[in-house]
Amino acid sequence: MDGFIHSTESFGAADGPGIRFVVFMQGCKMRCKFCHNPDTWDISSGIRITPDQLLNRAVRYRDFWGDDGGITFSGGEPMLQSEFICQFLELANNLDIHTAIDTAAQPFDPYNSYITRMLDLCSLVLLDIKHIDSNKHIQLCGYDNKNILECAEYLSYKNIPVYIRHVVIPGFESDSELTRLAEFIKCLKNVNKIELLPYHTMGKHKWESLGLKYQLEDIPPASQSDIKHAEMIFRKLDLL
Ligand code: SF4
């Protein structure tokens, strides 16, 4: 089947281990107020491509991947095109390529066989947990976090390697909420890495060019000390 991609990046260094070919998938149902890719939201647009065409494009860069690198699906939300990605991963696995899925897991449904198969087939999941509190999650992203946390537990149960990613937004999260997040992560058995990422405003111009009002106008980018403070809370639970 065909997939719809927004764009690709040949030498990604921030989405999984090593140097990676990053595929930004089209489509996302969430509306995170800090989204830096709002131009990927519309699932009915994008570049149409087959799994073979995409793989052929990616493997041109294989010499640069070394032992750690590979291919990452990001977005947008890759889970919305899991049938296409399953077909792609079957081809990539035949070539022993390391693959990662960067997801916020909003459409996760344990009874959706394409989604679970996609998670089973990839080498690594980069799971974004936007907020541990369901009400704050709704406020921030437009959806609650129930199935996102369920996805984290599913990945742990299946022992699929995971990096947990969390964006630190100044003033949006209390210490007790960060502690709850750390306690939740502590219960997972498959977490290889935790990335506490600073909130930034680099996507703001995209909102403006789409005619959208940027939602976190009054919140400054996270400082070094905001990140250090969050790290200190995670360190108390031996997570970093
Ligand atoms: S899940 Fe990712 S792509 Fe979707 S709105 Fe949130 S930040 Fe943007």
PDB file of C-alpha atoms and ligand atoms in Angstrom:
ATOM      1  CA  MET A   1       0.000   0.000   0.000  1.00  0.00           C
ATOM      2  CA  ASP A   2       1.042   3.623  -0.392  1.00  0.00           C
ATOM      3  CA  GLY A   3       2.101   5.857   2.480  1.00  0.00           C
ATOM      4  CA  PHE A   4       1.926   9.627   2.785  1.00  0.00           C
ATOM      5  CA  ILE A   5       5.066  11.342   3.999  1.00  0.00           C
ATOM      6  CA  HIS A   6       5.730  14.969   4.762  1.00  0.00           C
ATOM      7  CA  SER A   7       9.493  14.904   4.129  1.00  0.00           C
ATOM      8  CA  THR A   8      12.715  13.041   4.871  1.00  0.00           C
ATOM      9  CA  GLU A   9      15.986  13.991   6.537  1.00  0.00           C
ATOM     10  CA  SER A  10      19.115  12.182   5.344  1.00  0.00           C
ATOM     11  CA  PHE A  11      21.386  12.709   8.340  1.00  0.00           C
ATOM     12  CA  GLY A  12      19.254  12.898  11.480  1.00  0.00           C
ATOM     13  CA  ALA A  13      21.190  12.849  14.750  1.00  0.00           C
ATOM     14  CA  ALA A  14      18.403  13.494  17.282  1.00  0.00           C
ATOM     15  CA  ASP A  15      15.861  10.728  16.685  1.00  0.00           C
ATOM     16  CA  GLY A  16      17.397   7.502  17.949  1.00  0.00           C
ATOM     17  CA  PRO A  17      20.956   6.167  18.108  1.00  0.00           C
ATOM     18  CA  GLY A  18      23.642   7.088  15.563  1.00  0.00           C
ATOM     19  CA  ILE A  19      23.078   8.774  12.227  1.00  0.00           C
ATOM     20  CA  ARG A  20      19.603   8.093  10.880  1.00  0.00           C
ATOM     21  CA  PHE A  21      17.444   8.552   7.815  1.00  0.00           C
ATOM     22  CA  VAL A  22      14.324  10.164   9.287  1.00  0.00           C
ATOM     23  CA  VAL A  23      10.915   9.884   7.625  1.00  0.00           C
ATOM     24  CA  PHE A  24       8.367  12.460   8.740  1.00  0.00           C
ATOM     25  CA  MET A  25       4.966  10.867   8.245  1.00  0.00           C
ATOM     26  CA  GLN A  26       1.933  12.938   7.384  1.00  0.00           C
ATOM     27  CA  GLY A  27      -1.000  13.092   9.792  1.00  0.00           C
ATOM     28  CA  CYS A  28      -1.582  13.605  13.513  1.00  0.00           C
ATOM     29  CA  LYS A  29      -4.821  13.847  15.488  1.00  0.00           C
ATOM     30  CA  MET A  30      -3.291  15.451  18.552  1.00  0.00           C
ATOM     31  CA  ARG A  31      -2.933  19.225  18.725  1.00  0.00           C
ATOM     32  CA  CYS A  32      -0.024  19.728  21.099  1.00  0.00           C
ATOM     33  CA  LYS A  33       0.329  23.397  21.914  1.00  0.00           C
ATOM     34  CA  PHE A  34       4.093  23.185  21.467  1.00  0.00           C
ATOM     35  CA  CYS A  35       4.043  21.128  18.251  1.00  0.00           C
ATOM     36  CA  HIS A  36       6.948  22.106  16.018  1.00  0.00           C
ATOM     37  CA  ASN A  37       5.543  20.249  13.009  1.00  0.00           C
ATOM     38  CA  PRO A  38       1.929  21.485  12.633  1.00  0.00           C
ATOM     39  CA  ASP A  39       2.429  21.250   8.875  1.00  0.00           C
ATOM     40  CA  THR A  40       2.290  17.435   9.253  1.00  0.00           C
ATOM     41  CA  TRP A  41      -1.167  17.378  10.890  1.00  0.00           C
ATOM     42  CA  ASP A  42      -3.308  17.035   7.759  1.00  0.00           C
ATOM     43  CA  ILE A  43      -3.354  13.342   6.863  1.00  0.00           C
ATOM     44  CA  SER A  44      -4.981  13.951   3.487  1.00  0.00           C
ATOM     45  CA  SER A  45      -1.897  15.670   2.074  1.00  0.00           C
ATOM     46  CA  GLY A  46       1.765  14.774   1.705  1.00  0.00           C
ATOM     47  CA  ILE A  47       3.936  12.899  -0.780  1.00  0.00           C
ATOM     48  CA  ARG A  48       2.553   9.522  -1.860  1.00  0.00           C
ATOM     49  CA  ILE A  49       5.158   6.737  -1.814  1.00  0.00           C
ATOM     50  CA  THR A  50       5.400   2.922  -1.741  1.00  0.00           C
ATOM     51  CA  PRO A  51       7.422   1.012   0.888  1.00  0.00           C
ATOM     52  CA  ASP A  52       9.949  -0.050  -1.803  1.00  0.00           C
ATOM     53  CA  GLN A  53      10.417   3.473  -3.099  1.00  0.00           C
ATOM     54  CA  LEU A  54      10.988   4.782   0.426  1.00  0.00           C
ATOM     55  CA  LEU A  55      13.426   2.015   1.306  1.00  0.00           C
ATOM     56  CA  ASN A  56      15.389   2.569  -1.911  1.00  0.00           C
ATOM     57  CA  ARG A  57      15.653   6.230  -1.036  1.00  0.00           C
ATOM     58  CA  ALA A  58      16.857   5.471   2.519  1.00  0.00           C
ATOM     59  CA  VAL A  59      19.462   2.800   1.747  1.00  0.00           C
ATOM     60  CA  ARG A  60      21.442   5.242  -0.395  1.00  0.00           C
ATOM     61  CA  TYR A  61      22.682   6.598   2.942  1.00  0.00           C
ATOM     62  CA  ARG A  62      23.410   3.246   4.588  1.00  0.00           C
ATOM     63  CA  ASP A  63      27.192   3.741   4.479  1.00  0.00           C
ATOM     64  CA  PHE A  64      26.789   6.661   6.891  1.00  0.00           C
ATOM     65  CA  TRP A  65      24.772   4.745   9.513  1.00  0.00           C
ATOM     66  CA  GLY A  66      27.679   2.802  11.040  1.00  0.00           C
ATOM     67  CA  ASP A  67      26.858   0.219  13.701  1.00  0.00           C
ATOM     68  CA  ASP A  68      24.220   2.232  15.568  1.00  0.00           C
ATOM     69  CA  GLY A  69      22.285   4.197  12.963  1.00  0.00           C
ATOM     70  CA  GLY A  70      19.377   3.322  10.720  1.00  0.00           C
ATOM     71  CA  ILE A  71      15.917   4.596   9.870  1.00  0.00           C
ATOM     72  CA  THR A  72      13.433   6.454  12.115  1.00  0.00           C
ATOM     73  CA  PHE A  73       9.761   7.128  11.417  1.00  0.00           C
ATOM     74  CA  SER A  74       8.686  10.392  13.000  1.00  0.00           C
ATOM     75  CA  GLY A  75       5.966  12.861  12.154  1.00  0.00           C
ATOM     76  CA  GLY A  76       3.243  13.662  12.500  1.00  0.00           C
ATOM     77  CA  GLU A  77       2.141  10.404  14.052  1.00  0.00           C
ATOM     78  CA  PRO A  78       3.555   7.217  12.457  1.00  0.00           C
ATOM     79  CA  MET A  79       0.941   5.027  14.193  1.00  0.00           C
ATOM     80  CA  LEU A  80      -1.753   6.466  11.926  1.00  0.00           C
ATOM     81  CA  GLN A  81      -0.044   4.758   8.953  1.00  0.00           C
ATOM     82  CA  SER A  82       0.929   1.535  10.683  1.00  0.00           C
ATOM     83  CA  GLU A  83      -0.162  -0.753   7.827  1.00  0.00           C
ATOM     84  CA  PHE A  84       2.225   1.006   5.433  1.00  0.00           C
ATOM     85  CA  ILE A  85       5.018   1.022   8.032  1.00  0.00           C
ATOM     86  CA  CYS A  86       4.532  -2.714   8.692  1.00  0.00           C
ATOM     87  CA  GLN A  87       5.162  -3.385   5.002  1.00  0.00           C
ATOM     88  CA  PHE A  88       8.220  -1.155   5.089  1.00  0.00           C
ATOM     89  CA  LEU A  89       9.617  -2.806   8.254  1.00  0.00           C
ATOM     90  CA  GLU A  90       9.275  -6.288   6.764  1.00  0.00           C
ATOM     91  CA  LEU A  91      11.479  -5.152   3.871  1.00  0.00           C
ATOM     92  CA  ALA A  92      13.956  -3.344   6.153  1.00  0.00           C
ATOM     93  CA  ASN A  93      14.226  -6.302   8.528  1.00  0.00           C
ATOM     94  CA  ASN A  94      15.212  -8.519   5.587  1.00  0.00           C
ATOM     95  CA  LEU A  95      18.188  -6.171   5.155  1.00  0.00           C
ATOM     96  CA  ASP A  96      19.012  -6.123   8.907  1.00  0.00           C
ATOM     97  CA  ILE A  97      18.414  -2.391   9.206  1.00  0.00           C
ATOM     98  CA  HIS A  98      17.894  -0.837  12.661  1.00  0.00           C
ATOM     99  CA  THR A  99      14.497   0.882  12.709  1.00  0.00           C
ATOM    100  CA  ALA A 100      12.867   3.211  15.216  1.00  0.00           C
ATOM    101  CA  ILE A 101       9.341   4.598  15.578  1.00  0.00           C
ATOM    102  CA  ASP A 102       9.054   8.039  17.171  1.00  0.00           C
ATOM    103  CA  THR A 103       5.468   8.143  18.440  1.00  0.00           C
ATOM    104  CA  ALA A 104       3.169   9.923  20.862  1.00  0.00           C
ATOM    105  CA  ALA A 105       0.974   6.787  20.648  1.00  0.00           C
ATOM    106  CA  GLN A 106      -2.344   8.626  20.590  1.00  0.00           C
ATOM    107  CA  PRO A 107      -4.079   6.124  18.293  1.00  0.00           C
ATOM    108  CA  PHE A 108      -2.689   3.126  20.247  1.00  0.00           C
ATOM    109  CA  ASP A 109      -5.209   0.314  20.502  1.00  0.00           C
ATOM    110  CA  PRO A 110      -4.001  -3.102  21.664  1.00  0.00           C
ATOM    111  CA  TYR A 111      -6.626  -4.712  19.393  1.00  0.00           C
ATOM    112  CA  ASN A 112      -5.355  -2.971  16.258  1.00  0.00           C
ATOM    113  CA  SER A 113      -3.187  -5.663  14.699  1.00  0.00           C
ATOM    114  CA  TYR A 114      -1.326  -3.263  12.388  1.00  0.00           C
ATOM    115  CA  ILE A 115      -0.256  -1.078  15.302  1.00  0.00           C
ATOM    116  CA  THR A 116       0.875  -3.985  17.490  1.00  0.00           C
ATOM    117  CA  ARG A 117       2.633  -5.633  14.550  1.00  0.00           C
ATOM    118  CA  MET A 118       4.440  -2.397  13.711  1.00  0.00           C
ATOM    119  CA  LEU A 119       5.677  -2.169  17.309  1.00  0.00           C
ATOM    120  CA  ASP A 120       6.748  -5.811  17.239  1.00  0.00           C
ATOM    121  CA  LEU A 121       8.644  -5.384  13.957  1.00  0.00           C
ATOM    122  CA  CYS A 122      10.672  -2.264  14.791  1.00  0.00           C
ATOM    123  CA  SER A 123      13.984  -2.292  16.684  1.00  0.00           C
ATOM    124  CA  LEU A 124      13.205   0.611  19.028  1.00  0.00           C
ATOM    125  CA  VAL A 125      10.301   2.840  20.039  1.00  0.00           C
ATOM    126  CA  LEU A 126      10.859   6.498  20.959  1.00  0.00           C
ATOM    127  CA  LEU A 127       7.764   7.061  23.082  1.00  0.00           C
ATOM    128  CA  ASP A 128       6.742  10.632  23.861  1.00  0.00           C
ATOM    129  CA  ILE A 129       4.815  11.031  27.105  1.00  0.00           C
ATOM    130  CA  LYS A 130       3.602  14.613  27.029  1.00  0.00           C
ATOM    131  CA  HIS A 131       2.105  14.744  30.543  1.00  0.00           C
ATOM    132  CA  ILE A 132       1.341  12.189  33.268  1.00  0.00           C
ATOM    133  CA  ASP A 133      -1.847  13.924  34.384  1.00  0.00           C
ATOM    134  CA  SER A 134      -4.745  13.132  32.114  1.00  0.00           C
ATOM    135  CA  ASN A 135      -6.496  16.499  32.511  1.00  0.00           C
ATOM    136  CA  LYS A 136      -3.297  18.442  31.857  1.00  0.00           C
ATOM    137  CA  HIS A 137      -2.680  16.163  28.874  1.00  0.00           C
ATOM    138  CA  ILE A 138      -6.065  17.127  27.458  1.00  0.00           C
ATOM    139  CA  GLN A 139      -5.267  20.793  28.083  1.00  0.00           C
ATOM    140  CA  LEU A 140      -1.890  20.465  26.341  1.00  0.00           C
ATOM    141  CA  CYS A 141      -2.651  18.064  23.485  1.00  0.00           C
ATOM    142  CA  GLY A 142      -6.439  17.842  23.073  1.00  0.00           C
ATOM    143  CA  TYR A 143      -6.614  14.142  24.079  1.00  0.00           C
ATOM    144  CA  ASP A 144      -6.224  12.254  27.338  1.00  0.00           C
ATOM    145  CA  ASN A 145      -3.225  10.007  27.961  1.00  0.00           C
ATOM    146  CA  LYS A 146      -4.978   6.743  28.836  1.00  0.00           C
ATOM    147  CA  ASN A 147      -4.043   4.779  25.722  1.00  0.00           C
ATOM    148  CA  ILE A 148      -0.573   6.381  25.630  1.00  0.00           C
ATOM    149  CA  LEU A 149       0.243   5.006  29.071  1.00  0.00           C
ATOM    150  CA  GLU A 150      -1.363   1.739  27.993  1.00  0.00           C
ATOM    151  CA  CYS A 151       1.031   1.690  25.034  1.00  0.00           C
ATOM    152  CA  ALA A 152       3.995   2.146  27.402  1.00  0.00           C
ATOM    153  CA  GLU A 153       2.767  -0.821  29.435  1.00  0.00           C
ATOM    154  CA  TYR A 154       2.240  -2.902  26.294  1.00  0.00           C
ATOM    155  CA  LEU A 155       5.812  -2.193  25.149  1.00  0.00           C
ATOM    156  CA  SER A 156       7.095  -3.163  28.584  1.00  0.00           C
ATOM    157  CA  TYR A 157       5.050  -6.377  28.576  1.00  0.00           C
ATOM    158  CA  LYS A 158       6.421  -7.273  25.128  1.00  0.00           C
ATOM    159  CA  ASN A 159       9.918  -6.189  26.173  1.00  0.00           C
ATOM    160  CA  ILE A 160      10.303  -3.941  23.128  1.00  0.00           C
ATOM    161  CA  PRO A 161      13.227  -1.489  23.657  1.00  0.00           C
ATOM    162  CA  VAL A 162      12.048   2.031  24.391  1.00  0.00           C
ATOM    163  CA  TYR A 163      13.454   5.510  24.827  1.00  0.00           C
ATOM    164  CA  ILE A 164      11.020   7.648  26.815  1.00  0.00           C
ATOM    165  CA  ARG A 165      10.935  11.279  25.739  1.00  0.00           C
ATOM    166  CA  HIS A 166       9.357  14.094  27.669  1.00  0.00           C
ATOM    167  CA  VAL A 167       9.313  17.793  26.835  1.00  0.00           C
ATOM    168  CA  VAL A 168       9.887  19.999  29.888  1.00  0.00           C
ATOM    169  CA  ILE A 169       7.637  23.087  29.654  1.00  0.00           C
ATOM    170  CA  PRO A 170       8.411  25.743  32.280  1.00  0.00           C
ATOM    171  CA  GLY A 171       5.551  26.219  34.715  1.00  0.00           C
ATOM    172  CA  PHE A 172       3.313  23.552  33.199  1.00  0.00           C
ATOM    173  CA  GLU A 173       4.235  20.697  35.491  1.00  0.00           C
ATOM    174  CA  SER A 174       4.554  20.538  39.268  1.00  0.00           C
ATOM    175  CA  ASP A 175       7.310  18.580  41.009  1.00  0.00           C
ATOM    176  CA  SER A 176       4.727  16.061  42.187  1.00  0.00           C
ATOM    177  CA  GLU A 177       3.534  15.529  38.585  1.00  0.00           C
ATOM    178  CA  LEU A 178       7.124  15.017  37.426  1.00  0.00           C
ATOM    179  CA  THR A 179       7.596  12.556  40.297  1.00  0.00           C
ATOM    180  CA  ARG A 180       4.452  10.678  39.208  1.00  0.00           C
ATOM    181  CA  LEU A 181       5.852  10.493  35.680  1.00  0.00           C
ATOM    182  CA  ALA A 182       9.183   9.194  36.979  1.00  0.00           C
ATOM    183  CA  GLU A 183       7.391   6.609  39.155  1.00  0.00           C
ATOM    184  CA  PHE A 184       5.371   5.433  36.169  1.00  0.00           C
ATOM    185  CA  ILE A 185       8.532   5.054  34.053  1.00  0.00           C
ATOM    186  CA  LYS A 186      10.278   3.264  36.915  1.00  0.00           C
ATOM    187  CA  CYS A 187       7.663   0.480  36.693  1.00  0.00           C
ATOM    188  CA  LEU A 188       8.457  -0.199  33.017  1.00  0.00           C
ATOM    189  CA  LYS A 189      10.963  -2.986  32.322  1.00  0.00           C
ATOM    190  CA  ASN A 190      12.195  -2.020  28.891  1.00  0.00           C
ATOM    191  CA  VAL A 191      13.412   1.590  29.088  1.00  0.00           C
ATOM    192  CA  ASN A 192      16.900   1.965  27.600  1.00  0.00           C
ATOM    193  CA  LYS A 193      17.037   5.730  27.862  1.00  0.00           C
ATOM    194  CA  ILE A 194      15.087   8.731  29.143  1.00  0.00           C
ATOM    195  CA  GLU A 195      15.340  12.026  27.283  1.00  0.00           C
ATOM    196  CA  LEU A 196      14.134  15.175  29.055  1.00  0.00           C
ATOM    197  CA  LEU A 197      13.898  17.661  26.216  1.00  0.00           C
ATOM    198  CA  PRO A 198      13.688  21.434  26.635  1.00  0.00           C
ATOM    199  CA  TYR A 199      10.541  23.111  25.331  1.00  0.00           C
ATOM    200  CA  HIS A 200      11.506  25.506  22.527  1.00  0.00           C
ATOM    201  CA  THR A 201       9.668  27.857  20.214  1.00  0.00           C
ATOM    202  CA  MET A 202      11.397  26.959  16.956  1.00  0.00           C
ATOM    203  CA  GLY A 203       8.161  25.749  15.360  1.00  0.00           C
ATOM    204  CA  LYS A 204       6.344  29.031  16.034  1.00  0.00           C
ATOM    205  CA  HIS A 205       6.896  30.399  12.532  1.00  0.00           C
ATOM    206  CA  LYS A 206       5.183  27.306  11.079  1.00  0.00           C
ATOM    207  CA  TRP A 207       2.023  28.030  13.083  1.00  0.00           C
ATOM    208  CA  GLU A 208       2.090  31.584  11.791  1.00  0.00           C
ATOM    209  CA  SER A 209       2.646  30.537   8.185  1.00  0.00           C
ATOM    210  CA  LEU A 210      -0.365  28.181   8.486  1.00  0.00           C
ATOM    211  CA  GLY A 211      -2.454  31.076   9.793  1.00  0.00           C
ATOM    212  CA  LEU A 212      -2.697  29.486  13.262  1.00  0.00           C
ATOM    213  CA  LYS A 213      -2.317  31.308  16.557  1.00  0.00           C
ATOM    214  CA  TYR A 214       0.662  29.960  18.514  1.00  0.00           C
ATOM    215  CA  GLN A 215      -0.737  28.606  21.773  1.00  0.00           C
ATOM    216  CA  LEU A 216       2.129  28.994  24.260  1.00  0.00           C
ATOM    217  CA  GLU A 217       2.968  32.592  23.470  1.00  0.00           C
ATOM    218  CA  ASP A 218       3.580  33.479  27.136  1.00  0.00           C
ATOM    219  CA  ILE A 219       5.840  30.544  28.007  1.00  0.00           C
ATOM    220  CA  PRO A 220       9.600  31.010  27.548  1.00  0.00           C
ATOM    221  CA  PRO A 221      11.837  28.181  26.265  1.00  0.00           C
ATOM    222  CA  ALA A 222      13.052  25.825  29.001  1.00  0.00           C
ATOM    223  CA  SER A 223      16.375  26.882  30.513  1.00  0.00           C
ATOM    224  CA  GLN A 224      19.299  24.699  31.536  1.00  0.00           C
ATOM    225  CA  SER A 225      18.168  25.001  35.142  1.00  0.00           C
ATOM    226  CA  ASP A 226      14.614  23.824  34.252  1.00  0.00           C
ATOM    227  CA  ILE A 227      16.139  20.690  32.724  1.00  0.00           C
ATOM    228  CA  LYS A 228      18.539  20.204  35.632  1.00  0.00           C
ATOM    229  CA  HIS A 229      15.632  20.472  38.076  1.00  0.00           C
ATOM    230  CA  ALA A 230      13.622  17.835  36.177  1.00  0.00           C
ATOM    231  CA  GLU A 231      16.701  15.612  35.999  1.00  0.00           C
ATOM    232  CA  MET A 232      17.174  15.927  39.744  1.00  0.00           C
ATOM    233  CA  ILE A 233      13.636  14.590  40.300  1.00  0.00           C
ATOM    234  CA  PHE A 234      14.304  11.629  37.986  1.00  0.00           C
ATOM    235  CA  ARG A 235      17.671  11.012  39.629  1.00  0.00           C
ATOM    236  CA  LYS A 236      15.986  10.597  43.015  1.00  0.00           C
ATOM    237  CA  LEU A 237      14.409   7.439  41.569  1.00  0.00           C
ATOM    238  CA  ASP A 238      17.722   6.298  40.022  1.00  0.00           C
ATOM    239  CA  LEU A 239      16.339   6.846  36.561  1.00  0.00           C
ATOM    240  CA  LEU A 240      19.194   8.918  35.113  1.00  0.00           C
TER     241      LEU A 240
HETATM  242  S1  SF4 B   1       1.914  14.363  18.698  1.00  0.00           S
HETATM  243 FE1  SF4 B   1       3.733  15.267  17.761  1.00  0.00          FE
HETATM  244  S2  SF4 B   1       3.078  15.827  15.670  1.00  0.00           S
HETATM  245 FE2  SF4 B   1       1.232  15.441  16.859  1.00  0.00          FE
HETATM  246  S3  SF4 B   1       0.627  17.461  17.586  1.00  0.00           S
HETATM  247 FE3  SF4 B   1       1.855  16.515  19.191  1.00  0.00          FE
HETATM  248  S4  SF4 B   1       3.937  17.235  18.830  1.00  0.00           S
HETATM  249 FE4  SF4 B   1       2.755  17.617  16.957  1.00  0.00          FE
END
